[in-house]
XYZ file of C-alpha atoms in Angstrom:
336
model
C -6.260 -7.528 5.370
C -5.460 -4.831 7.916
C -6.239 -1.347 6.634
C -2.597 -0.502 7.222
C -1.761 -2.397 4.068
C -4.230 -0.621 1.844
C -2.282 0.825 -1.078
C -3.912 4.182 -1.786
C -5.273 5.028 -5.217
C -3.310 5.881 -8.340
C -0.446 3.601 -7.380
C 1.906 3.820 -10.304
C 5.120 2.420 -8.926
C 4.571 -1.087 -7.554
C 3.164 -2.988 -10.495
C 3.061 -2.003 -14.147
C 1.398 -4.605 -16.341
C 2.748 -5.502 -19.750
C 1.096 -3.520 -22.541
C -0.947 -5.255 -25.153
C -1.788 -2.010 -26.937
C -5.277 -3.396 -27.478
C -8.153 -1.543 -25.848
C -10.823 -3.910 -24.594
C -13.596 -3.562 -22.065
C -13.271 -5.098 -18.616
C -16.474 -5.616 -16.630
C -16.991 -6.303 -12.946
C -20.508 -7.192 -11.832
C -22.248 -9.107 -9.079
C -24.376 -8.975 -5.973
C -24.055 -9.046 -2.200
C -26.543 -10.711 0.097
C -27.467 -8.506 3.019
C -26.560 -5.262 1.252
C -29.341 -3.666 -0.755
C -27.851 -0.172 -1.082
C -24.326 1.125 -0.730
C -21.055 1.664 -2.507
C -17.434 0.558 -2.444
C -14.150 1.820 -3.868
C -12.192 0.342 -6.740
C -8.586 1.274 -7.500
C -5.541 -0.312 -9.106
C -1.775 -0.330 -8.992
C -1.129 0.482 -12.626
C -1.181 3.592 -14.812
C -3.572 1.634 -17.009
C -6.178 2.341 -14.288
C -4.860 5.439 -12.501
C -8.082 6.517 -10.827
C -10.208 5.948 -7.773
C -13.649 4.689 -8.826
C -16.818 4.332 -6.794
C -19.072 1.362 -7.548
C -22.667 1.756 -6.404
C -24.772 -1.137 -5.144
C -28.479 -0.848 -5.973
C -30.954 -3.516 -4.841
C -27.983 -5.677 -3.911
C -26.510 -5.636 -7.416
C -23.810 -3.671 -9.195
C -22.035 -3.461 -12.539
C -18.940 -1.531 -13.563
C -17.025 -1.409 -16.857
C -13.969 0.368 -18.175
C -11.539 0.083 -21.062
C -8.206 -1.613 -20.396
C -5.059 -2.175 -22.401
C -3.136 -4.048 -19.701
C -3.708 -6.683 -17.070
C -4.194 -4.880 -13.764
C -4.329 -5.984 -10.152
C -7.373 -4.226 -8.675
C -8.261 -3.638 -5.030
C -11.881 -3.401 -3.950
C -12.252 -1.459 -0.706
C -15.509 -1.941 1.211
C -17.054 0.521 3.705
C -15.920 -1.682 6.621
C -12.339 -1.457 5.253
C -12.227 -5.109 4.241
C -10.640 -5.700 0.855
C -10.815 -8.073 -2.082
C -8.176 -8.136 -4.786
C -9.037 -9.195 -8.295
C -7.150 -9.544 -11.553
C -8.624 -7.401 -14.306
C -7.772 -8.487 -17.842
C -8.783 -6.732 -21.067
C -11.877 -8.360 -22.524
C -12.790 -10.295 -19.363
C -16.046 -10.215 -17.414
C -15.694 -10.984 -13.704
C -18.436 -11.795 -11.223
C -18.308 -10.966 -7.525
C -20.723 -12.686 -5.149
C -21.137 -13.402 -1.477
C -22.610 -12.309 1.817
C -21.939 -8.795 3.100
C -21.701 -10.214 6.624
C -18.697 -12.359 5.705
C -16.507 -10.456 3.250
C -13.615 -12.881 3.759
C -15.496 -15.431 1.687
C -16.446 -13.220 -1.234
C -16.108 -15.323 -4.376
C -14.652 -13.965 -7.606
C -15.236 -15.941 -10.776
C -14.938 -15.532 -14.526
C -11.477 -16.798 -15.467
C -8.826 -19.212 -14.229
C -6.704 -16.568 -12.486
C -9.533 -15.115 -10.407
C -10.981 -18.558 -9.706
C -7.613 -19.683 -8.333
C -7.165 -16.537 -6.246
C -10.696 -16.820 -4.886
C -10.243 -20.474 -3.956
C -7.034 -19.651 -2.132
C -8.613 -16.766 -0.222
C -11.593 -18.826 0.897
C -9.413 -21.835 1.684
C -7.178 -19.928 4.124
C -9.858 -17.686 5.651
C -9.861 -19.597 8.944
C -6.060 -19.858 9.221
C -3.690 -17.662 11.165
C -1.713 -15.037 9.252
C 1.454 -17.124 9.537
C -0.347 -20.213 8.236
C -1.732 -18.181 5.350
C 1.782 -17.008 4.519
C 3.040 -20.589 4.378
C 0.207 -21.540 2.032
C 0.860 -18.454 -0.101
C 4.478 -19.482 -0.568
C 3.405 -22.986 -1.580
C 0.993 -21.508 -4.135
C 3.646 -19.192 -5.598
C 6.180 -21.998 -5.931
C 3.612 -24.236 -7.613
C 2.301 -21.479 -9.914
C 5.166 -19.069 -10.670
C 3.634 -17.794 -13.945
C 0.260 -16.961 -12.405
C -0.986 -13.407 -11.841
C -2.598 -14.794 -8.691
C 0.913 -15.576 -7.406
C 1.871 -11.953 -7.956
C -1.123 -10.847 -5.872
C -0.180 -13.220 -3.054
C 3.461 -12.186 -3.227
C 2.446 -8.561 -2.754
C 0.035 -9.316 0.062
C 2.066 -11.753 2.144
C 5.680 -10.843 1.429
C 5.869 -7.223 0.240
C 3.224 -5.478 2.353
C 4.441 -6.649 5.747
C 6.070 -4.757 8.592
C 9.264 -6.820 8.675
C 10.314 -8.048 5.269
C 12.428 -11.152 4.759
C 14.645 -9.815 1.959
C 16.174 -13.206 1.193
C 12.704 -14.691 0.749
C 11.566 -11.720 -1.344
C 14.512 -12.158 -3.687
C 14.073 -15.929 -3.872
C 10.375 -15.850 -4.793
C 10.714 -12.898 -7.163
C 13.588 -14.629 -8.962
C 11.472 -17.773 -9.249
C 8.598 -15.891 -10.891
C 10.877 -13.862 -13.155
C 12.648 -16.964 -14.443
C 9.291 -18.635 -15.087
C 7.970 -15.700 -17.120
C 10.868 -13.349 -17.959
C 8.808 -11.120 -20.245
C 6.391 -9.907 -17.565
C 7.177 -6.218 -17.105
C 5.424 -6.088 -13.747
C 8.037 -8.368 -12.212
C 10.947 -6.241 -13.404
C 9.320 -3.063 -12.106
C 8.688 -4.762 -8.784
C 12.312 -5.906 -8.610
C 13.432 -2.299 -8.978
C 11.002 -1.177 -6.298
C 12.107 -3.822 -3.823
C 15.738 -3.011 -4.483
C 15.034 0.522 -3.279
C 13.169 -0.810 -0.221
C 16.212 -2.910 0.643
C 18.480 0.128 0.389
C 16.260 2.027 2.830
C 15.960 -0.585 5.552
C 16.971 -0.458 9.221
C 20.728 -0.079 9.635
C 21.239 1.719 6.315
C 21.918 5.424 5.902
C 18.986 7.536 4.776
C 19.203 7.853 0.962
C 19.863 11.240 -0.608
C 16.713 13.233 -1.335
C 15.454 16.737 -1.917
C 11.922 18.102 -1.726
C 9.985 21.315 -1.113
C 7.485 21.888 1.677
C 4.014 23.373 1.313
C 5.470 26.684 2.477
C 8.154 26.583 -0.222
C 11.080 25.599 2.004
C 13.687 23.251 0.518
C 14.415 20.096 2.547
C 17.255 17.643 1.938
C 19.777 15.511 3.802
C 21.882 18.541 4.652
C 18.870 20.231 6.261
C 18.361 17.228 8.529
C 22.017 16.619 9.377
C 22.647 16.091 13.072
C 18.929 15.732 13.894
C 16.781 12.815 14.993
C 14.126 12.651 12.274
C 10.750 10.938 12.058
C 9.543 10.642 8.463
C 5.808 10.013 8.129
C 3.840 8.960 5.048
C 0.161 9.759 5.474
C -3.026 10.686 3.601
C -6.468 12.138 4.244
C -8.205 9.275 2.419
C -8.867 7.526 5.726
C -8.799 8.562 9.375
C -6.459 5.626 9.987
C -3.941 7.216 7.639
C -4.163 10.508 9.550
C -4.248 9.125 13.099
C -0.553 8.235 13.587
C 0.655 11.678 12.477
C -2.077 13.483 14.383
C -1.822 11.406 17.538
C 1.968 11.391 17.872
C 2.112 15.179 18.154
C 1.268 14.788 21.851
C 4.237 12.482 22.340
C 6.654 14.563 20.268
C 5.697 17.834 21.941
C 7.794 17.016 25.005
C 10.910 16.562 22.884
C 10.675 20.033 21.389
C 13.265 20.498 18.657
C 15.106 17.297 19.606
C 12.916 15.383 17.122
C 12.269 16.758 13.635
C 9.297 15.593 11.581
C 9.152 15.245 7.807
C 5.484 14.600 6.992
C 4.820 13.452 3.426
C 1.151 13.549 2.413
C 0.223 11.351 -0.562
C -2.952 13.228 -1.469
C -3.446 14.410 -5.040
C -4.507 17.876 -3.899
C -3.593 20.076 -0.951
C -7.005 21.296 0.173
C -7.878 18.628 2.741
C -4.236 18.049 3.583
C -3.719 21.673 4.624
C -6.961 21.689 6.594
C -5.817 18.687 8.645
C -2.374 20.197 9.203
C -3.965 23.386 10.549
C -6.706 21.816 12.656
C -4.456 19.155 14.201
C -1.463 21.499 14.547
C 0.932 19.067 12.899
C 4.437 20.489 13.146
C 7.546 19.842 11.081
C 8.369 19.918 7.396
C 5.069 19.243 5.626
C 5.233 18.041 2.027
C 2.518 17.296 -0.542
C 3.907 17.269 -4.081
C 0.546 16.218 -5.637
C 2.112 13.133 -7.229
C 0.725 10.601 -4.759
C 2.437 7.250 -5.231
C 4.242 8.671 -8.245
C 6.243 10.952 -5.974
C 10.040 10.537 -6.170
C 9.997 10.336 -2.365
C 7.983 7.098 -2.560
C 10.791 5.489 -4.538
C 13.676 7.047 -2.630
C 12.382 5.981 0.778
C 11.195 2.526 -0.325
C 7.624 3.289 0.709
C 5.264 0.286 0.765
C 1.975 1.056 2.492
C -0.083 3.626 4.383
C 0.449 4.743 7.061
C 4.224 4.384 7.285
C 7.179 5.935 9.081
C 10.967 5.900 9.192
C 12.992 6.822 12.288
C 16.451 8.239 11.575
C 19.065 8.955 14.232
C 21.272 12.046 14.403
C 24.002 10.337 12.356
C 21.601 9.742 9.439
C 21.163 5.989 10.033
C 17.714 4.421 9.862
C 16.805 2.942 13.261
C 13.192 1.949 12.705
C 10.547 1.470 9.993
C 6.777 1.188 10.214
C 6.815 1.641 13.973
C 3.327 1.171 15.479
C 2.072 4.259 17.395
C 2.108 2.325 20.674
C 5.815 1.516 20.227
C 7.063 4.916 19.091
C 7.907 6.103 22.601
C 10.059 3.011 23.156
C 11.788 3.477 19.808
C 12.662 7.086 20.666
C 13.883 6.022 24.097
C 16.304 3.630 22.427
C 17.900 6.724 20.872
C 18.243 8.378 24.277
C 15.071 10.464 23.974
C 12.963 10.161 27.126
């Protein structure tokens, strides 16, 4: 998966697993061929996890355990920015194995859900993204109660640049009808509803926030201005690059384009250092709540990095615009 779709750590708004109230240990262990020493990151999209963990590889092997009360979808982030998603269940022990030179074929085993997800991932590894999406939809329709289907739904239908809202609603309804008691699906439905409200052609939703300098920013503050809203983070250079790089482009527009830069870090130290060193102008916000920030919900945020282009009438004209296409998008608003 492209790094663009990495959901940063402490994600507490996309998926919330149903609570069992029972604390049990979850263990992830395994080994990588071709990697004797190293480490990789482990984070999840549930408050049941709510931390960024580092797993160390020693002599090619690793083991990691933690207490869980809920089923959690976990992302493993490798040094080369490749990812593997697993399903962590209380009381389960999951094995990860494969060759470090081919992370697409990492195998996860230990229970039916992870076995199924692993088989799917390996089975589509040589397909195009569009072909993978078709296969993902087939899997979801055939297995609507599976946690693996929820993972694939997130990967292939939620975390994409141009969402098919009819398809999102159709597949989510299918899964919800199949297992109506799964809290994660209801939370996701609420999240996607907000994404739909903040799509291209809609007016920018009402919001209010405070910048790092203590200045209040809301819709009234931005009225009559062309605004570029950026979500970024210092966790990776790829999350900083769009905000840092576009300053050269935006400089020529002066005050004709206003930036609202929302950093999803959990502290301001590195954030402020980057803002100073890269001379990033505009309204700079870091409310220390990461993906729990109200702005994440209000603006229908989905992945890092991300942006929203709003015209002077307050209507959204673009979302998740690649850096190479930003100049064209601004030109479409008469800014050249």
